[in-house]
Short mmCIF file of C-alpha atoms and ligand atoms in Angstrom, two decimals:
data_model
loop_
_atom_site.label_atom_id
_atom_site.label_comp_id
_atom_site.label_asym_id
_atom_site.label_seq_id
_atom_site.Cartn_x
_atom_site.Cartn_y
_atom_site.Cartn_z
CA MET A 1369 0.00 0.00 0.00
CA GLU A 1370 1.26 3.48 -0.83
CA ILE A 1371 0.20 6.36 1.39
CA TYR A 1372 0.17 10.06 0.61
CA ILE A 1373 1.77 12.37 3.18
CA ASP A 1374 2.34 16.06 2.38
CA GLY A 1375 2.83 15.66 -1.35
CA HIS A 1376 4.75 12.37 -1.42
CA PHE A 1377 3.78 8.70 -1.47
CA TYR A 1378 5.36 6.28 1.02
CA PRO A 1379 5.14 2.52 1.51
CA GLN A 1380 2.92 1.62 4.48
CA GLU A 1381 5.88 0.83 6.81
CA GLU A 1382 7.39 4.26 6.14
CA ALA A 1383 4.16 6.25 6.31
CA LYS A 1384 4.68 7.99 9.65
CA VAL A 1385 3.90 11.31 11.29
CA SER A 1386 5.57 12.96 14.27
CA VAL A 1387 4.50 12.31 17.86
CA PHE A 1388 4.62 16.12 18.21
CA ASP A 1389 1.80 16.48 15.66
CA HIS A 1390 -1.15 17.97 17.54
CA GLY A 1391 -3.38 15.46 15.77
CA TYR A 1392 -1.64 12.86 17.95
CA LEU A 1393 -1.20 15.00 21.07
CA TYR A 1394 -4.70 16.51 21.18
CA GLY A 1395 -6.92 14.95 18.51
CA ASP A 1396 -6.60 18.34 16.78
CA GLY A 1397 -7.53 17.86 13.15
CA VAL A 1398 -10.25 16.99 10.66
CA PHE A 1399 -10.91 14.02 8.41
CA GLU A 1400 -13.14 12.44 5.79
CA GLY A 1401 -14.08 8.85 5.03
CA ILE A 1402 -14.87 8.39 1.34
CA ARG A 1403 -15.66 5.38 -0.84
CA ALA A 1404 -14.86 4.43 -4.39
CA TYR A 1405 -17.06 2.01 -6.27
CA ASN A 1406 -16.25 0.54 -9.65
CA GLY A 1407 -13.35 2.94 -10.32
CA ARG A 1408 -15.32 6.06 -9.34
CA VAL A 1409 -15.05 8.09 -6.15
CA PHE A 1410 -18.58 8.55 -4.84
CA LYS A 1411 -19.63 12.10 -3.80
CA LEU A 1412 -16.02 13.34 -3.82
CA THR A 1413 -17.04 17.00 -4.20
CA GLU A 1414 -19.35 16.81 -1.18
CA HIS A 1415 -16.68 15.13 0.97
CA LEU A 1416 -13.99 17.66 -0.01
CA ASP A 1417 -16.35 20.58 0.62
CA ARG A 1418 -17.15 19.21 4.08
CA LEU A 1419 -13.43 18.70 4.83
CA TYR A 1420 -12.62 22.34 4.03
CA GLN A 1421 -15.66 23.51 6.04
CA SER A 1422 -14.58 21.43 9.06
CA ALA A 1423 -11.07 22.93 8.81
CA LYS A 1424 -12.44 26.46 8.62
CA SER A 1425 -14.54 25.91 11.70
CA ILE A 1426 -11.50 24.79 13.76
CA MET A 1427 -9.45 27.73 12.38
CA MET A 1428 -7.02 25.54 10.45
CA GLU A 1429 -5.93 26.35 6.93
CA ILE A 1430 -5.42 23.24 4.80
CA PRO A 1431 -2.05 23.81 3.10
CA ILE A 1432 -3.13 22.50 -0.31
CA SER A 1433 -5.96 23.64 -2.54
CA TRP A 1434 -9.27 21.84 -3.03
CA LYS A 1435 -8.11 20.82 -6.54
CA GLU A 1436 -4.79 19.50 -5.22
CA MET A 1437 -6.65 17.50 -2.59
CA GLU A 1438 -8.93 16.06 -5.25
CA ALA A 1439 -5.88 15.06 -7.30
CA ALA A 1440 -4.23 13.47 -4.24
CA VAL A 1441 -7.30 11.32 -3.57
CA LEU A 1442 -7.54 10.13 -7.18
CA GLU A 1443 -3.78 9.46 -7.32
CA ALA A 1444 -3.89 7.49 -4.04
CA VAL A 1445 -6.63 5.22 -5.42
CA ARG A 1446 -4.75 4.81 -8.75
CA ARG A 1447 -1.36 4.06 -7.16
CA ASN A 1448 -2.92 1.26 -5.18
CA ASN A 1449 -4.75 -0.12 -8.23
CA LEU A 1450 -8.09 0.02 -6.48
CA HIS A 1451 -11.58 0.03 -7.98
CA ASP A 1452 -13.57 -0.41 -4.79
CA ALA A 1453 -11.90 1.44 -1.94
CA TYR A 1454 -12.21 3.22 1.36
CA VAL A 1455 -10.31 6.53 1.30
CA ARG A 1456 -9.40 8.32 4.50
CA ILE A 1457 -8.18 11.92 4.35
CA VAL A 1458 -6.72 13.24 7.60
CA VAL A 1459 -5.54 16.81 8.02
CA SER A 1460 -4.00 17.29 11.44
CA ARG A 1461 -2.82 20.56 12.99
CA GLY A 1462 0.82 19.65 12.39
CA VAL A 1463 3.98 19.58 14.48
CA GLY A 1464 4.10 21.98 17.43
CA ASP A 1465 5.31 21.99 21.01
CA LEU A 1466 3.70 20.25 23.97
CA GLY A 1467 1.27 23.10 24.67
CA LEU A 1468 -2.24 23.48 23.23
CA ASP A 1469 -1.46 26.61 21.17
CA PRO A 1470 -2.37 25.75 17.56
CA THR A 1471 -0.53 28.82 16.21
CA LYS A 1472 2.77 27.12 17.16
CA CYS A 1473 2.02 24.46 14.55
CA HIS A 1474 3.31 25.89 11.31
CA ARG A 1475 1.94 23.50 8.73
CA PRO A 1476 -0.97 21.05 8.95
CA THR A 1477 -0.10 17.47 7.97
CA VAL A 1478 -2.10 16.03 5.06
CA VAL A 1479 -2.50 12.25 4.84
CA VAL A 1480 -4.50 10.27 2.27
CA ILE A 1481 -4.91 6.53 2.75
CA ALA A 1482 -6.63 4.51 0.01
CA ALA A 1483 -7.35 1.06 1.37
CA LYS A 1484 -9.36 -1.97 0.39
CA ILE A 1485 -12.89 -1.67 1.67
CA VAL A 1486 -13.93 -4.09 4.39
CA LEU A 1487 -17.65 -4.66 3.93
CA TYR A 1488 -20.06 -5.25 6.79
CA PRO A 1489 -21.50 -8.78 6.92
CA GLU A 1490 -24.49 -9.16 4.57
CA GLU A 1491 -26.47 -10.55 7.52
CA LEU A 1492 -26.61 -7.06 9.06
CA TYR A 1493 -28.53 -5.83 6.01
CA SER A 1494 -30.92 -8.78 5.81
CA LYS A 1495 -31.60 -9.06 9.56
CA GLY A 1496 -31.00 -5.50 10.73
CA LEU A 1497 -29.21 -3.98 13.71
CA ARG A 1498 -30.19 -4.06 17.37
CA VAL A 1499 -29.15 -0.85 19.05
CA VAL A 1500 -29.27 0.82 22.45
CA THR A 1501 -29.06 4.31 23.89
CA VAL A 1502 -26.34 4.92 26.50
CA GLY A 1503 -25.52 7.46 29.19
CA THR A 1504 -22.94 9.39 27.15
CA ARG A 1505 -24.63 12.22 25.22
CA ARG A 1506 -23.59 13.64 21.83
CA ASN A 1507 -21.42 16.77 22.06
CA HIS A 1508 -23.29 20.05 22.45
CA PRO A 1509 -23.12 22.03 19.16
CA GLU A 1510 -21.76 25.08 21.00
CA ALA A 1511 -19.00 22.97 22.58
CA LEU A 1512 -17.63 20.75 19.79
CA ASN A 1513 -20.14 20.96 16.96
CA PRO A 1514 -20.92 17.49 15.57
CA ARG A 1515 -21.01 19.10 12.12
CA ILE A 1516 -17.22 19.28 12.33
CA LYS A 1517 -15.76 15.95 11.28
CA SER A 1518 -12.87 16.27 13.70
CA THR A 1519 -10.23 13.68 14.53
CA ASN A 1520 -11.48 13.89 18.09
CA TYR A 1521 -14.08 11.10 18.17
CA LEU A 1522 -13.82 10.37 21.88
CA ASN A 1523 -17.47 11.36 22.43
CA ASN A 1524 -18.66 8.67 20.01
CA ILE A 1525 -16.00 6.15 21.04
CA ILE A 1526 -17.08 6.30 24.71
CA ALA A 1527 -20.71 5.78 23.65
CA LYS A 1528 -19.70 2.86 21.43
CA ALA A 1529 -17.61 1.30 24.22
CA GLU A 1530 -20.65 1.48 26.51
CA ALA A 1531 -22.83 -0.24 23.92
CA LEU A 1532 -20.25 -2.96 23.27
CA HIS A 1533 -19.98 -3.50 27.03
CA LEU A 1534 -23.73 -4.11 27.06
CA GLY A 1535 -23.39 -6.56 24.14
CA TYR A 1536 -24.65 -4.27 21.35
CA GLN A 1537 -22.78 -3.26 18.19
CA GLU A 1538 -24.26 0.20 17.71
CA VAL A 1539 -25.63 3.12 19.67
CA LEU A 1540 -28.43 5.53 19.11
CA MET A 1541 -26.98 8.72 20.56
CA LEU A 1542 -29.09 11.33 22.34
CA ASN A 1543 -28.21 14.99 22.78
CA GLY A 1544 -28.05 16.79 26.13
CA GLU A 1545 -31.82 17.33 26.05
CA GLY A 1546 -32.52 13.66 25.43
CA TYR A 1547 -33.51 14.01 21.77
CA VAL A 1548 -32.37 11.34 19.33
CA VAL A 1549 -29.54 12.61 17.14
CA GLU A 1550 -27.47 9.94 15.35
CA GLY A 1551 -25.36 6.80 15.64
CA THR A 1552 -21.63 6.88 16.44
CA GLY A 1553 -20.75 6.96 12.72
CA ASP A 1554 -24.13 7.05 11.00
CA ASN A 1555 -27.24 9.21 10.73
CA ILE A 1556 -30.73 7.98 11.63
CA PHE A 1557 -33.99 7.88 9.68
CA LEU A 1558 -37.51 6.79 10.55
CA VAL A 1559 -40.21 5.75 8.08
CA GLN A 1560 -43.69 6.88 9.06
CA ASP A 1561 -46.85 7.02 6.88
CA GLY A 1562 -45.03 7.25 3.56
CA LYS A 1563 -42.54 9.84 4.77
CA LEU A 1564 -38.97 9.79 6.02
CA ILE A 1565 -38.15 11.61 9.24
CA THR A 1566 -34.59 12.53 10.23
CA PRO A 1567 -33.27 14.96 12.85
CA PRO A 1568 -32.30 18.46 11.63
CA PRO A 1569 -28.60 19.49 11.80
CA HIS A 1570 -29.15 21.98 14.65
CA VAL A 1571 -29.88 19.24 17.21
CA GLY A 1572 -26.24 18.19 16.87
CA ILE A 1573 -25.42 15.76 14.06
CA LEU A 1574 -22.85 15.32 11.35
CA LYS A 1575 -24.59 16.43 8.16
CA GLY A 1576 -24.05 13.09 6.50
CA ILE A 1577 -23.45 12.82 2.78
CA THR A 1578 -25.25 9.46 2.69
CA ARG A 1579 -28.09 11.16 4.61
CA GLN A 1580 -28.44 13.75 1.84
CA THR A 1581 -28.16 11.08 -0.87
CA VAL A 1582 -31.03 9.16 0.77
CA ILE A 1583 -33.14 12.33 1.03
CA ASP A 1584 -32.56 12.88 -2.72
CA LEU A 1585 -33.28 9.25 -3.67
CA ALA A 1586 -36.49 9.25 -1.62
CA ALA A 1587 -37.61 12.53 -3.22
CA GLU A 1588 -37.15 10.98 -6.68
CA ARG A 1589 -39.53 8.21 -5.59
CA GLY A 1590 -42.07 10.75 -4.32
CA ILE A 1591 -41.20 10.10 -0.67
CA PRO A 1592 -40.77 13.40 1.22
CA THR A 1593 -38.35 13.81 4.15
CA LEU A 1594 -39.27 15.81 7.24
CA GLN A 1595 -36.35 17.13 9.28
CA GLU A 1596 -37.84 17.03 12.76
CA VAL A 1597 -36.67 16.73 16.33
CA ILE A 1598 -37.40 13.14 17.41
CA THR A 1599 -37.63 11.37 20.74
CA ARG A 1600 -37.03 7.74 21.71
CA HIS A 1601 -40.84 7.35 21.74
CA ASP A 1602 -40.97 8.35 18.04
CA VAL A 1603 -38.31 5.76 17.26
CA PHE A 1604 -39.99 2.94 19.21
CA ASN A 1605 -43.25 3.58 17.32
CA ALA A 1606 -41.81 4.12 13.85
CA GLN A 1607 -42.90 1.78 11.09
CA GLU A 1608 -39.29 1.39 9.96
CA CYS A 1609 -35.89 2.68 11.04
CA PHE A 1610 -32.48 2.71 9.35
CA MET A 1611 -29.06 4.30 9.66
CA THR A 1612 -26.93 5.83 6.91
CA GLY A 1613 -23.20 6.35 6.51
CA THR A 1614 -20.41 6.09 3.97
CA ALA A 1615 -19.12 2.81 5.40
CA ALA A 1616 -22.43 1.10 6.24
CA GLU A 1617 -24.45 2.72 3.39
CA ILE A 1618 -28.06 2.06 4.51
CA ILE A 1619 -28.51 -0.38 7.35
CA PRO A 1620 -31.88 -1.42 8.80
CA VAL A 1621 -32.44 -0.97 12.56
CA VAL A 1622 -34.89 -3.52 13.93
CA GLU A 1623 -34.67 -3.10 17.71
CA VAL A 1624 -34.04 -0.08 19.95
CA ASP A 1625 -33.70 -0.35 23.74
CA GLY A 1626 -35.56 -3.66 23.74
CA ARG A 1627 -38.49 -2.47 21.58
CA LEU A 1628 -38.96 -4.08 18.17
CA ILE A 1629 -39.35 -1.58 15.34
CA GLY A 1630 -42.38 -2.51 13.22
CA ASP A 1631 -42.41 -6.30 12.99
CA GLY A 1632 -38.72 -6.55 13.89
CA MET A 1633 -37.65 -7.11 10.26
CA PRO A 1634 -36.15 -4.65 7.75
CA GLY A 1635 -39.07 -2.75 6.18
CA ALA A 1636 -40.13 -2.39 2.54
CA VAL A 1637 -39.14 1.28 2.16
CA THR A 1638 -35.74 0.60 3.73
CA LYS A 1639 -35.13 -2.34 1.37
CA LYS A 1640 -36.11 -0.29 -1.67
CA LEU A 1641 -33.72 2.51 -0.65
CA ILE A 1642 -30.89 0.00 -0.12
CA THR A 1643 -31.40 -1.24 -3.69
CA ASP A 1644 -31.61 2.28 -5.11
CA TYR A 1645 -28.50 3.39 -3.21
CA ARG A 1646 -26.48 0.40 -4.47
CA GLU A 1647 -27.55 1.13 -8.04
CA LEU A 1648 -26.51 4.77 -7.72
CA THR A 1649 -23.06 3.98 -6.29
CA LYS A 1650 -22.37 1.68 -9.27
CA VAL A 1651 -22.80 4.40 -11.85
CA SER A 1652 -21.98 7.78 -10.34
CA GLY A 1653 -18.82 9.45 -9.04
CA THR A 1654 -15.53 10.97 -10.16
CA PRO A 1655 -13.67 8.57 -12.49
CA VAL A 1656 -10.28 7.42 -11.16
CA TYR A 1657 -9.04 5.96 -14.45
CA PRO A 1658 -9.99 8.37 -17.26
CA GLN A 1659 -8.58 6.14 -20.07
CA ALA A 1660 -10.73 3.22 -19.03
CA GLU A 1661 -13.63 5.65 -18.90
CA MET A 1662 -13.05 6.67 -22.54
CA ALA A 1663 -12.50 3.08 -23.73
CA GLY A 1664 -15.55 1.87 -21.82
N1 PXG B 397 -22.58 10.74 11.87
C1 PXG B 397 -21.32 10.61 12.33
C2 PXG B 397 -21.01 10.99 13.72
C3 PXG B 397 -20.30 10.14 11.47
O1 PXG B 397 -19.06 10.03 11.92
C4 PXG B 397 -21.96 9.91 9.72
C5 PXG B 397 -22.90 10.42 10.61
C6 PXG B 397 -22.38 9.60 8.33
O2 PXG B 397 -21.86 10.57 7.43
P1 PXG B 397 -21.58 10.24 5.90
O3 PXG B 397 -21.15 11.53 5.33
O4 PXG B 397 -20.51 9.19 5.88
O5 PXG B 397 -22.83 9.72 5.32
C7 PXG B 397 -20.63 9.78 10.15
C8 PXG B 397 -19.59 9.26 9.21
C9 PXG B 397 -15.86 4.56 9.39
C10 PXG B 397 -16.17 5.87 9.93
O6 PXG B 397 -14.67 4.34 9.04
C11 PXG B 397 -17.28 6.58 9.51
C12 PXG B 397 -17.57 7.79 10.06
C13 PXG B 397 -16.76 8.26 11.05
C14 PXG B 397 -15.69 7.56 11.46
C15 PXG B 397 -15.36 6.36 10.90
O7 PXG B 397 -16.77 3.75 9.31
N2 PXG B 397 -18.63 8.50 9.71
#
């Protein structure tokens, strides 16, 4: 595997960053998780836009342009001869001293890893997820806004550790007021009376790119999406429930805090959206291999 660091590619064993990088010392940085399907990078523009927005919010200037970042992602996929891939961009604050002061870090470190995608077991899609809520609440938007995809995921990791300790794979996170917000790495949707319902960004969520793709796909099928504040009660009584994210795509949720959702099986609308989403990922995205594109 060849990994991009600050303009150069290194073999995996040599791909290293300093222990004085504030990404390591403080979790000070931003990242994106992106997928390529069939030689095309899916929603690359949206991911790069969100990366630069996250950086702006933490007052960090990414040292390369949007176009250079796009080229680095495509080159990383090409160099590793990948067609289906998981791409991780990490921009950390860079090397500084042992204090918090980000202005002592003179240049953010840019890393792009293009790896083989590890798919979730198909059983999760056919049987659905059982999830729980836990004591740890999602970050308050005026503390560390969940809209920032920062390299500081401790909030979500603690929640996930609590769920795993209880024997569950995934968490439905609540905000400080007890409203349902999202999973630890996925957004949440309910299906109710021919509509989708998903929490609005202001309650404290990452504005997921898969979330938006699902809203668009549903609209094309005449299914409207309401962005509403939801409670656990709304979730327990939903006809269907699913989560969305780049890694998991669309995953049915069939049980929440011991209550079955609907009949406890993935619902019809969820299944339809899974099919539509898979079709879309096959045919859309930024081509990695332009020659093959022309020949094909
Ligand atoms: N909410 C949170 C908190 C996330 O971290 C999503 C929603 C879904 O967003 P997208 O844009 O992917 O539809 C995420 C995304 C991984 C991994 O490797 C994924 C994410 C974060 C960290 C790791 O599976 N999440």
